[in-house]
Short mmCIF file of C-alpha atoms and ligand atoms in Angstrom, two decimals:
data_model
loop_
_atom_site.label_atom_id
_atom_site.label_comp_id
_atom_site.label_asym_id
_atom_site.label_seq_id
_atom_site.Cartn_x
_atom_site.Cartn_y
_atom_site.Cartn_z
CA MET R 1 102.88 63.54 111.71
CA SER R 2 105.13 66.32 112.96
CA GLN R 3 106.30 66.69 116.56
CA PHE R 4 107.11 70.03 118.17
CA LYS R 5 108.05 71.10 121.66
CA ILE R 6 106.71 74.56 122.46
CA THR R 7 107.68 76.66 125.47
CA VAL R 8 104.84 78.86 126.71
CA LEU R 9 105.65 82.06 128.62
CA PRO R 10 102.27 83.53 129.62
CA GLY R 11 103.93 86.42 131.49
CA ASP R 12 101.70 88.97 133.18
CA GLY R 13 98.23 90.52 133.05
CA ILE R 14 96.28 89.64 129.90
CA GLY R 15 99.34 87.74 128.64
CA VAL R 16 98.08 84.80 130.69
CA GLU R 17 94.55 85.05 129.27
CA VAL R 18 95.43 85.42 125.59
CA THR R 19 98.17 82.77 125.68
CA ARG R 20 95.72 80.23 127.11
CA GLU R 21 93.51 80.68 124.03
CA ALA R 22 96.46 80.55 121.61
CA VAL R 23 97.69 77.29 123.15
CA GLY R 24 94.15 75.91 122.95
CA CYS R 25 94.08 76.72 119.24
CA LEU R 26 97.44 75.02 118.68
CA GLU R 27 96.14 71.94 120.51
CA THR R 28 93.12 71.87 118.20
CA VAL R 29 95.38 72.25 115.14
CA ALA R 30 97.55 69.36 116.36
CA LYS R 31 94.57 67.09 117.02
CA THR R 32 92.79 68.00 113.79
CA PHE R 33 95.81 67.69 111.50
CA GLY R 34 97.42 64.72 113.31
CA HIS R 35 100.50 66.37 114.82
CA GLU R 36 101.99 66.09 118.27
CA PHE R 37 102.70 69.36 120.07
CA THR R 38 103.94 69.34 123.65
CA PHE R 39 103.71 72.48 125.78
CA GLU R 40 105.75 73.47 128.81
CA SER R 41 104.97 76.70 130.70
CA HIS R 42 107.62 78.81 132.41
CA LEU R 43 107.81 82.02 134.42
CA MET R 44 108.71 85.26 132.71
CA GLY R 45 108.48 89.00 133.41
CA GLY R 46 106.69 90.18 136.56
CA ALA R 47 105.55 86.66 137.40
CA ALA R 48 109.19 85.54 137.44
CA LEU R 49 110.25 88.58 139.48
CA ASP R 50 107.64 87.76 142.12
CA ALA R 51 108.59 84.09 142.34
CA LYS R 52 112.33 84.08 141.63
CA GLY R 53 113.54 87.67 141.96
CA VAL R 54 114.63 87.98 138.30
CA PRO R 55 112.58 88.73 135.14
CA LEU R 56 114.15 85.92 133.10
CA PRO R 57 115.18 82.95 135.28
CA ASP R 58 117.98 80.74 133.90
CA GLU R 59 115.64 77.76 133.77
CA THR R 60 113.18 79.72 131.60
CA LEU R 61 115.85 80.60 129.05
CA ALA R 62 117.20 77.04 129.13
CA ALA R 63 113.71 75.64 128.48
CA CYS R 64 113.22 78.05 125.56
CA LEU R 65 116.55 77.06 124.04
CA ALA R 66 115.67 73.37 124.38
CA SER R 67 112.36 73.79 122.54
CA ASP R 68 111.35 74.31 118.91
CA GLY R 69 109.47 77.56 119.44
CA VAL R 70 108.42 80.00 122.16
CA LEU R 71 104.96 81.50 122.57
CA LEU R 72 104.96 84.58 124.80
CA GLY R 73 101.98 86.53 126.19
CA ALA R 74 103.09 89.92 127.51
CA VAL R 75 105.06 91.21 130.46
CA GLY R 76 104.87 94.22 132.75
CA GLY R 77 102.67 95.94 135.26
CA PRO R 78 102.52 99.21 137.22
CA GLN R 79 103.85 97.55 140.40
CA TYR R 80 107.26 97.19 138.70
CA ASP R 81 107.46 100.72 137.28
CA ASN R 82 109.86 101.99 139.96
CA ASN R 83 112.12 98.93 139.92
CA PRO R 84 115.75 99.46 138.86
CA PRO R 85 116.28 98.60 135.15
CA LYS R 86 117.72 95.14 135.90
CA LEU R 87 114.56 94.24 137.81
CA LYS R 88 112.00 95.39 135.25
CA PRO R 89 109.89 92.76 133.44
CA GLU R 90 110.73 94.34 130.05
CA THR R 91 114.46 93.79 130.72
CA GLY R 92 113.67 90.09 130.79
CA LEU R 93 112.13 90.40 127.34
CA LEU R 94 115.24 92.03 125.88
CA ALA R 95 117.41 89.36 127.54
CA LEU R 96 115.18 86.64 126.10
CA ARG R 97 115.47 88.02 122.55
CA ALA R 98 119.25 88.30 122.95
CA GLY R 99 119.48 84.80 124.48
CA LEU R 100 117.58 83.29 121.58
CA GLY R 101 119.69 85.27 119.10
CA VAL R 102 116.65 86.39 117.11
CA PHE R 103 117.66 89.10 114.65
CA ALA R 104 114.60 89.31 112.40
CA ASN R 105 111.31 90.73 113.62
CA LEU R 106 108.33 89.98 111.38
CA ARG R 107 105.19 92.03 111.84
CA PRO R 108 102.27 91.39 109.50
CA ALA R 109 99.77 94.23 109.07
CA PHE R 110 96.58 92.77 107.65
CA LEU R 111 93.29 94.63 107.54
CA HIS R 112 90.30 92.37 108.10
CA GLU R 113 87.40 93.76 106.04
CA PRO R 114 84.91 93.83 108.98
CA LEU R 115 87.32 96.09 110.91
CA ILE R 116 87.69 98.61 108.10
CA ASP R 117 85.96 101.36 110.11
CA ALA R 118 88.47 100.90 112.95
CA SER R 119 91.26 102.10 110.65
CA PRO R 120 92.17 105.80 110.83
CA LEU R 121 92.37 105.85 107.00
CA LYS R 122 89.51 106.12 104.53
CA ALA R 123 88.08 102.75 103.52
CA GLU R 124 88.97 103.27 99.83
CA VAL R 125 92.64 103.90 100.74
CA VAL R 126 93.14 101.14 103.29
CA ARG R 127 90.97 98.34 101.86
CA GLY R 128 93.15 95.36 100.88
CA THR R 129 96.10 96.27 103.14
CA ASP R 130 98.12 93.11 103.64
CA MET R 131 101.83 93.54 104.28
CA LEU R 132 104.66 92.08 106.28
CA ILE R 133 107.39 94.25 107.78
CA VAL R 134 110.72 92.51 108.32
CA ARG R 135 112.77 94.57 110.76
CA GLU R 136 116.41 93.94 111.62
CA LEU R 137 116.51 93.58 115.39
CA MET R 138 120.09 93.35 116.61
CA GLY R 139 122.04 96.03 114.79
CA GLY R 140 121.87 99.69 113.75
CA ALA R 141 121.69 102.71 116.01
CA TYR R 142 120.17 100.81 118.95
CA PHE R 143 123.32 98.76 119.42
CA GLY R 144 126.07 100.59 117.49
CA GLN R 145 129.22 101.78 119.25
CA PRO R 146 130.37 104.34 120.17
CA ARG R 147 127.40 105.72 122.05
CA GLU R 148 127.31 108.26 124.84
CA VAL R 149 125.52 111.21 126.29
CA THR R 150 127.14 114.12 128.12
CA GLU R 151 125.69 117.41 129.32
CA ASP R 152 125.79 118.98 125.87
CA ARG R 153 126.24 116.18 123.36
CA GLY R 154 124.54 112.89 122.51
CA LEU R 155 126.01 110.26 120.19
CA ASN R 156 124.74 107.06 118.61
CA SER R 157 126.22 105.10 115.74
CA MET R 158 124.20 103.42 113.02
CA VAL R 159 126.45 100.52 112.07
CA TYR R 160 125.79 97.48 109.89
CA THR R 161 128.19 94.89 108.56
CA ALA R 162 127.61 93.10 105.27
CA PRO R 163 126.86 89.72 106.96
CA GLU R 164 124.25 91.38 109.19
CA VAL R 165 122.50 92.86 106.15
CA GLU R 166 122.78 89.65 104.19
CA ARG R 167 121.12 87.49 106.85
CA ILE R 168 118.12 89.82 107.29
CA ALA R 169 117.80 90.19 103.51
CA ARG R 170 117.63 86.40 103.16
CA VAL R 171 114.87 86.17 105.77
CA ALA R 172 112.92 88.83 103.85
CA PHE R 173 113.37 87.19 100.43
CA GLU R 174 112.29 83.83 101.88
CA ALA R 175 109.23 85.48 103.46
CA ALA R 176 108.41 87.17 100.14
CA ARG R 177 108.53 83.77 98.46
CA LEU R 178 105.76 82.58 100.80
CA ARG R 179 103.64 85.62 99.83
CA ARG R 180 103.23 87.67 96.65
CA LYS R 181 106.94 87.64 95.75
CA LYS R 182 107.36 91.39 96.01
CA LEU R 183 109.95 92.96 98.30
CA HIS R 184 110.60 96.63 99.11
CA SER R 185 113.93 97.35 100.78
CA ILE R 186 113.71 100.62 102.69
CA ASP R 187 116.77 102.74 103.49
CA LYS R 188 118.10 106.29 103.33
CA ALA R 189 120.84 105.65 100.80
CA ASN R 190 120.68 109.21 99.45
CA VAL R 191 122.13 110.46 102.75
CA LEU R 192 123.52 107.61 104.87
CA GLU R 193 126.61 105.54 104.03
CA VAL R 194 125.28 102.68 106.15
CA SER R 195 122.26 102.58 103.82
CA GLN R 196 124.53 102.52 100.76
CA LEU R 197 126.08 99.31 102.08
CA TRP R 198 122.58 98.00 102.93
CA ARG R 199 121.41 98.57 99.33
CA LYS R 200 124.52 96.99 97.81
CA VAL R 201 124.19 93.84 99.91
CA VAL R 202 120.43 93.52 99.31
CA ASN R 203 121.08 93.76 95.55
CA ARG R 204 123.67 91.02 95.83
CA VAL R 205 121.33 88.71 97.76
CA ALA R 206 118.57 89.43 95.22
CA GLN R 207 120.56 87.49 92.63
CA ASP R 208 119.71 84.30 94.56
CA TYR R 209 115.98 85.13 94.39
CA PRO R 210 115.18 85.89 90.73
CA ASP R 211 111.53 84.98 91.35
CA VAL R 212 111.13 87.86 93.84
CA GLN R 213 110.61 91.38 92.48
CA LEU R 214 112.82 93.81 94.43
CA GLU R 215 112.36 97.58 94.73
CA HIS R 216 114.32 100.04 96.84
CA GLY R 217 112.73 103.02 98.55
CA TYR R 218 113.66 105.82 100.93
CA VAL R 219 112.28 105.71 104.45
CA ASP R 220 110.71 109.19 104.26
CA SER R 221 108.75 108.40 101.12
CA CYS R 222 107.79 104.98 102.51
CA ALA R 223 106.38 106.67 105.64
CA MET R 224 104.15 108.76 103.36
CA ALA R 225 103.17 105.89 101.08
CA LEU R 226 102.10 103.74 104.04
CA VAL R 227 99.26 106.17 104.71
CA THR R 228 98.48 107.18 101.12
CA ARG R 229 98.71 103.83 99.29
CA PRO R 230 99.37 101.04 101.80
CA THR R 231 98.27 98.36 99.35
CA ALA R 232 101.40 99.06 97.28
CA TYR R 233 103.39 96.97 99.76
CA ASP R 234 103.71 93.25 100.27
CA VAL R 235 106.99 92.59 102.15
CA ILE R 236 109.13 95.45 103.46
CA VAL R 237 112.64 94.87 104.80
CA THR R 238 114.42 97.56 106.73
CA GLU R 239 116.96 98.25 109.46
CA ASN R 240 116.24 98.44 113.19
CA LEU R 241 115.34 102.10 113.79
CA PHE R 242 113.40 102.60 110.53
CA GLY R 243 111.62 99.29 111.17
CA ASP R 244 110.64 100.27 114.69
CA ILE R 245 108.86 103.34 113.36
CA LEU R 246 107.41 101.92 110.14
CA SER R 247 106.05 98.77 111.80
CA ASP R 248 104.10 100.84 114.34
CA GLU R 249 102.82 103.09 111.56
CA ALA R 250 101.66 100.07 109.53
CA ALA R 251 100.13 98.44 112.62
CA VAL R 252 97.87 101.37 113.38
CA LEU R 253 96.31 101.13 109.91
CA THR R 254 94.67 97.85 110.76
CA GLY R 255 92.55 98.67 113.83
CA SER R 256 93.00 97.34 117.36
CA LEU R 257 96.35 96.72 119.03
CA GLY R 258 94.89 93.44 120.25
CA MET R 259 94.89 92.06 116.68
CA LEU R 260 98.59 92.29 115.93
CA PRO R 261 100.98 89.33 115.95
CA SER R 262 104.75 89.21 115.68
CA ALA R 263 107.51 86.70 115.09
CA SER R 264 111.16 87.10 115.98
CA ILE R 265 113.23 84.58 114.10
CA GLY R 266 116.61 83.86 112.59
CA GLY R 267 118.26 82.72 115.82
CA LYS R 268 118.36 79.41 117.62
CA VAL R 269 114.64 79.34 118.42
CA GLY R 270 111.76 81.49 117.15
CA LEU R 271 109.83 83.75 119.53
CA TYR R 272 106.15 84.49 118.81
CA GLU R 273 104.19 87.14 120.68
CA PRO R 274 101.35 89.61 120.21
CA VAL R 275 102.46 93.21 119.84
CA HIS R 276 100.38 94.48 122.79
CA GLY R 277 101.43 94.69 126.43
CA SER R 278 99.95 93.23 129.62
CA ALA R 279 97.01 95.72 129.62
CA PRO R 280 96.62 96.04 133.42
CA ASP R 281 93.44 98.09 132.87
CA ILE R 282 91.52 95.06 131.58
CA ALA R 283 93.51 92.15 133.06
CA GLY R 284 91.45 89.49 134.84
CA LYS R 285 88.16 90.60 133.28
CA GLY R 286 88.06 87.97 130.54
CA ILE R 287 87.62 90.59 127.80
CA ALA R 288 91.13 90.77 126.29
CA ASN R 289 91.30 90.25 122.56
CA PRO R 290 93.23 86.99 122.02
CA LEU R 291 93.46 87.33 118.22
CA GLY R 292 96.98 88.86 118.24
CA ALA R 293 98.20 85.91 120.32
CA ILE R 294 96.33 83.41 118.15
CA ALA R 295 97.72 85.02 114.97
CA SER R 296 101.18 84.75 116.57
CA ALA R 297 100.54 81.03 117.01
CA ALA R 298 99.78 80.91 113.26
CA LEU R 299 103.18 82.50 112.60
CA LEU R 300 104.78 79.82 114.78
CA LEU R 301 103.11 77.18 112.61
CA ARG R 302 104.40 78.94 109.47
CA TYR R 303 107.98 79.86 110.35
CA THR R 304 109.01 77.31 113.00
CA CYS R 305 106.90 74.26 112.14
CA LYS R 306 106.78 74.95 108.37
CA LEU R 307 103.11 73.94 108.46
CA GLU R 308 101.71 76.40 105.92
CA GLU R 309 98.29 74.78 105.49
CA GLU R 310 97.76 74.73 109.26
CA ALA R 311 98.92 78.37 109.56
CA LYS R 312 96.51 79.45 106.81
CA THR R 313 93.66 77.49 108.42
CA LEU R 314 94.18 79.35 111.68
CA GLU R 315 94.39 82.72 109.90
CA ASN R 316 91.26 81.95 107.88
CA ALA R 317 89.45 81.02 111.11
CA ILE R 318 90.29 84.49 112.48
CA SER R 319 88.88 86.13 109.33
CA GLU R 320 85.75 83.99 109.44
CA ILE R 321 84.79 84.72 113.04
CA LEU R 322 85.32 88.45 112.41
CA THR R 323 83.12 88.25 109.30
CA GLU R 324 80.46 86.55 111.42
CA GLY R 325 80.54 89.58 113.73
CA TYR R 326 82.38 88.18 116.77
CA GLY R 327 84.68 90.46 118.72
CA THR R 328 85.91 91.51 122.15
CA PRO R 329 85.03 95.02 123.44
CA ASP R 330 88.13 96.61 121.84
CA LEU R 331 86.52 95.78 118.48
CA LYS R 332 83.57 98.09 119.13
CA SER R 333 81.97 97.77 115.69
CA GLN R 334 81.57 93.98 116.00
CA PRO R 335 77.88 93.17 116.72
CA LYS R 336 78.54 89.93 118.66
CA GLN R 337 80.49 91.01 121.74
CA VAL R 338 81.98 87.97 123.48
CA SER R 339 84.70 87.00 125.96
CA THR R 340 88.33 86.04 125.42
CA PHE R 341 87.44 82.37 125.92
CA GLU R 342 84.47 82.50 123.54
CA ILE R 343 86.68 83.93 120.79
CA GLY R 344 89.09 81.03 121.36
CA GLU R 345 86.23 78.54 121.21
CA ALA R 346 84.84 80.06 118.01
CA ILE R 347 88.25 79.79 116.33
CA ARG R 348 88.72 76.21 117.49
CA SER R 349 85.39 75.12 116.06
CA LYS R 350 86.27 76.79 112.72
CA ILE R 351 89.56 74.84 112.57
CA VAL R 352 87.74 71.55 113.01
CA LYS R 353 85.11 72.49 110.40
CA ALA R 354 87.75 73.66 107.89
CA LYS R 355 89.60 70.35 108.08
CA ALA R 356 86.40 68.33 107.80
CA ALA R 357 85.22 70.31 104.74
N1 NAD N 1 105.80 92.86 124.57
C1 NAD N 1 105.39 93.16 125.79
O1 NAD N 1 105.33 92.31 126.66
C2 NAD N 1 104.93 94.56 126.07
C3 NAD N 1 104.62 95.44 125.03
C4 NAD N 1 104.12 96.71 125.35
C5 NAD N 1 103.94 97.07 126.69
N2 NAD N 1 104.31 96.19 127.67
C6 NAD N 1 104.07 96.47 129.11
O2 NAD N 1 102.67 96.30 129.37
C7 NAD N 1 102.25 97.20 130.43
C8 NAD N 1 101.06 98.02 129.94
O3 NAD N 1 101.51 98.86 128.86
P1 NAD N 1 100.57 99.80 127.99
O4 NAD N 1 99.29 100.04 128.76
O5 NAD N 1 101.38 100.93 127.54
O6 NAD N 1 100.26 98.95 126.66
P2 NAD N 1 99.22 97.78 126.43
O7 NAD N 1 99.46 97.25 125.08
O8 NAD N 1 99.27 96.81 127.53
O9 NAD N 1 97.77 98.50 126.49
C9 NAD N 1 97.46 99.67 125.74
C10 NAD N 1 95.92 99.78 125.60
O10 NAD N 1 95.48 98.81 124.66
C11 NAD N 1 94.56 97.91 125.27
N3 NAD N 1 94.89 96.55 124.83
C12 NAD N 1 96.13 96.04 124.66
N4 NAD N 1 96.06 94.77 124.28
C13 NAD N 1 94.75 94.47 124.20
C14 NAD N 1 94.05 93.28 123.88
N5 NAD N 1 94.67 92.15 123.55
N6 NAD N 1 92.69 93.32 123.92
C15 NAD N 1 92.04 94.45 124.24
N7 NAD N 1 92.66 95.60 124.55
C16 NAD N 1 94.01 95.61 124.55
C17 NAD N 1 94.75 98.07 126.78
O11 NAD N 1 93.58 97.74 127.49
C18 NAD N 1 95.18 99.50 126.90
O12 NAD N 1 94.04 100.32 126.99
C19 NAD N 1 103.48 98.04 130.76
O13 NAD N 1 104.08 97.49 131.90
C20 NAD N 1 104.37 97.91 129.53
O14 NAD N 1 105.73 98.08 129.82
C21 NAD N 1 104.76 94.94 127.40
#
């Protein structure tokens, strides 16, 4: 039996609804596989602003740091749009990532066969898409100094040190080991010095992973290949800015925003959250797609709890209910239109059946 303490940050809008289903699925996994998970909920984002006047209260961060993993819903809402930056829900999210020290963002892009028509690409191009983008999260142009903007000049600095590249490369090689053992490192080494260092360090780390096949590619050609032959990729590792763009490009190949999970790891505690926001337009209606949140819970099982069989069981349950035609209204082509809760229930019954089989 394994024991894990999980902090739950439902946040705002549909964050609350989808997180409830993800926690329910984790409870079913624990019961079915004989583990003990304890859950503690805390305020975050707009909910924290309303109650405490700050988007990330100290006690929320302290609780996250004292736990094994954090499951987050989503934050934000139109009522906070005119707040000063320090009092925006999204500022709390950035502070949380920094506080946890997570430097590796993992975004799987997996196309479920029943959702093939929801992809903007032709079925014959996109069928079989199953990749993981590992994006460096704390370096590069988003954080590099110097940076400034004046009336007639803007400046940012894309900076990486060898240790920063090494630690993200190790996360990517380890992730590749859990998959098809194929890693593409994406850079712009034909133009950028920072990419030349990136490539050198990745090659050095590769020596510790002889079982993983490494290829280097340029970001411009990768952007093209993602929409012309997405199945060529298994794991992609890249720096912050390139990863921001490529992970959104890969995500859109797979259908609804509501399907996409993410994991931010490498720091003190892993943070798991769906890619979508708080969706104020559908909040409170019970129709939000919880599958991105539930798939994020599967990533928590994989990367924090190291429970691969349990993670796979949860991911297979998602595939099975989609194959059976279940879906929320964002998955228009699914014949069995159901609620957020009913999707959660369908997944939970699949978990129990899979273990009993
Ligand atoms: N990580 C986060 O917490 C995060 C991410 C993005 C946006 N936001 C915040 O969320 C708020 C709304 O932002 P937005 O509207 O640009 O993006 P959004 O992701 O909330 O919604 C975009 C569209 O996708 C739909 N959608 C999103 N998730 C869905 C789901 N699970 N099921 C069904 N449909 C879903 C919404 O209904 C909406 O039409 C803003 O305040 C924004 O800042 C937060």
